[in-house]
Amino acid sequence: HGSLEGPEFGVYVRGKLKNNNVIELPEYWTGLVDENSITVNLTPIGQSQDIWIENITNNTVTVGSDSMEINCFYTVFAERKDVNKLVLED
């Protein structure tokens, strides 16, 4: 793992969904991230799609769609819970 710089101790995963609507988060996320801090970005591939996040539960993200053929990139971000929050300077 490497690190990105930002105003929090964050982690991310990214990937692609095709004809599937479930993003399986890494097993280690369960003890590592604050589930309430999870955010998800979806980017349609090819044509415009009506896609959204239905729920985030049990270490998975379920994507909703008006179409049965989901084809998108995803990025999932969250803040770590195993360390104290980052203190920013004013």
mmCIF file of C-alpha atoms in Angstrom:
data_model
loop_
_atom_site.group_PDB
_atom_site.id
_atom_site.type_symbol
_atom_site.label_atom_id
_atom_site.label_comp_id
_atom_site.label_asym_id
_atom_site.label_seq_id
_atom_site.Cartn_x
_atom_site.Cartn_y
_atom_site.Cartn_z
ATOM 1 C CA HIS A 1 0.000 0.000 0.000
ATOM 2 C CA GLY A 2 1.047 3.561 -0.648
ATOM 3 C CA SER A 3 -0.368 6.774 0.683
ATOM 4 C CA LEU A 4 -2.185 9.754 -0.772
ATOM 5 C CA GLU A 5 -2.188 13.132 0.906
ATOM 6 C CA GLY A 6 -5.392 14.705 2.156
ATOM 7 C CA PRO A 7 -7.089 16.145 5.245
ATOM 8 C CA GLU A 8 -7.781 12.696 6.762
ATOM 9 C CA PHE A 9 -6.292 9.253 7.221
ATOM 10 C CA GLY A 10 -8.205 7.731 4.348
ATOM 11 C CA VAL A 11 -8.178 4.565 2.317
ATOM 12 C CA TYR A 12 -9.672 3.740 -1.043
ATOM 13 C CA VAL A 13 -10.345 0.904 -3.441
ATOM 14 C CA ARG A 14 -11.231 1.215 -7.086
ATOM 15 C CA GLY A 15 -12.307 -1.084 -9.847
ATOM 16 C CA LYS A 16 -14.872 -1.849 -12.533
ATOM 17 C CA LEU A 17 -18.383 -3.308 -12.463
ATOM 18 C CA LYS A 18 -19.742 -5.016 -15.569
ATOM 19 C CA ASN A 19 -23.081 -6.860 -15.525
ATOM 20 C CA ASN A 20 -22.808 -6.966 -11.732
ATOM 21 C CA ASN A 21 -24.208 -4.636 -9.105
ATOM 22 C CA VAL A 22 -22.179 -5.533 -5.991
ATOM 23 C CA ILE A 23 -18.829 -4.046 -5.012
ATOM 24 C CA GLU A 24 -17.077 -6.401 -2.595
ATOM 25 C CA LEU A 25 -14.892 -4.350 -0.247
ATOM 26 C CA PRO A 26 -11.599 -5.880 0.940
ATOM 27 C CA GLU A 27 -11.905 -8.075 4.019
ATOM 28 C CA TYR A 28 -9.443 -5.906 5.958
ATOM 29 C CA TRP A 29 -11.818 -2.900 5.646
ATOM 30 C CA THR A 30 -14.032 -4.288 8.431
ATOM 31 C CA GLY A 31 -11.513 -3.465 11.156
ATOM 32 C CA LEU A 32 -9.855 -0.578 9.355
ATOM 33 C CA VAL A 33 -12.530 1.919 8.271
ATOM 34 C CA ASP A 34 -15.358 3.878 9.846
ATOM 35 C CA GLU A 35 -18.355 2.507 7.943
ATOM 36 C CA ASN A 36 -20.201 5.835 8.382
ATOM 37 C CA SER A 37 -17.469 7.629 6.413
ATOM 38 C CA ILE A 38 -17.726 5.507 3.244
ATOM 39 C CA THR A 39 -18.363 7.395 0.007
ATOM 40 C CA VAL A 40 -18.624 5.944 -3.485
ATOM 41 C CA ASN A 41 -18.042 7.484 -6.923
ATOM 42 C CA LEU A 42 -19.481 5.760 -10.006
ATOM 43 C CA THR A 43 -18.425 6.634 -13.574
ATOM 44 C CA PRO A 44 -20.471 5.104 -16.413
ATOM 45 C CA ILE A 45 -18.502 3.490 -19.254
ATOM 46 C CA GLY A 46 -19.678 3.907 -22.848
ATOM 47 C CA GLN A 47 -23.111 5.437 -22.588
ATOM 48 C CA SER A 48 -24.992 7.379 -19.938
ATOM 49 C CA GLN A 49 -26.519 5.190 -17.230
ATOM 50 C CA ASP A 50 -28.863 5.878 -14.349
ATOM 51 C CA ILE A 51 -26.848 4.296 -11.515
ATOM 52 C CA TRP A 52 -26.847 4.966 -7.785
ATOM 53 C CA ILE A 53 -25.831 3.474 -4.455
ATOM 54 C CA GLU A 54 -28.664 1.416 -2.971
ATOM 55 C CA ASN A 55 -26.899 0.506 0.267
ATOM 56 C CA ILE A 56 -23.598 -0.113 1.986
ATOM 57 C CA THR A 57 -23.735 -3.056 4.371
ATOM 58 C CA ASN A 58 -21.787 -6.173 5.365
ATOM 59 C CA ASN A 59 -18.636 -4.908 3.645
ATOM 60 C CA THR A 60 -20.397 -4.606 0.280
ATOM 61 C CA VAL A 61 -21.781 -1.737 -1.788
ATOM 62 C CA THR A 62 -24.946 -2.431 -3.796
ATOM 63 C CA VAL A 63 -25.412 -0.364 -6.948
ATOM 64 C CA GLY A 64 -28.909 0.326 -8.259
ATOM 65 C CA SER A 65 -29.769 0.867 -11.905
ATOM 66 C CA ASP A 66 -32.725 1.305 -14.265
ATOM 67 C CA SER A 67 -30.849 -1.004 -16.637
ATOM 68 C CA MET A 68 -29.799 -4.611 -16.096
ATOM 69 C CA GLU A 69 -26.441 -3.963 -17.775
ATOM 70 C CA ILE A 70 -24.303 -1.970 -15.359
ATOM 71 C CA ASN A 71 -20.931 -0.986 -16.796
ATOM 72 C CA CYS A 72 -18.969 1.498 -14.692
ATOM 73 C CA PHE A 73 -15.768 2.317 -12.873
ATOM 74 C CA TYR A 74 -15.965 2.834 -9.108
ATOM 75 C CA THR A 75 -13.898 4.409 -6.363
ATOM 76 C CA VAL A 76 -14.764 3.802 -2.716
ATOM 77 C CA PHE A 77 -13.230 6.060 -0.049
ATOM 78 C CA ALA A 78 -13.366 5.819 3.746
ATOM 79 C CA GLU A 79 -11.667 7.222 6.817
ATOM 80 C CA ARG A 80 -9.557 4.946 9.003
ATOM 81 C CA LYS A 81 -10.870 4.180 12.488
ATOM 82 C CA ASP A 82 -7.755 2.459 13.848
ATOM 83 C CA VAL A 83 -5.832 5.715 14.330
ATOM 84 C CA ASN A 84 -6.641 9.100 15.865
ATOM 85 C CA LYS A 85 -8.123 11.654 13.489
ATOM 86 C CA LEU A 86 -5.635 13.886 11.705
ATOM 87 C CA VAL A 87 -5.266 17.299 13.371
ATOM 88 C CA LEU A 88 -5.055 20.052 10.751
ATOM 89 C CA GLU A 89 -3.211 23.316 11.252
ATOM 90 C CA ASP A 90 -5.134 26.579 10.861
#
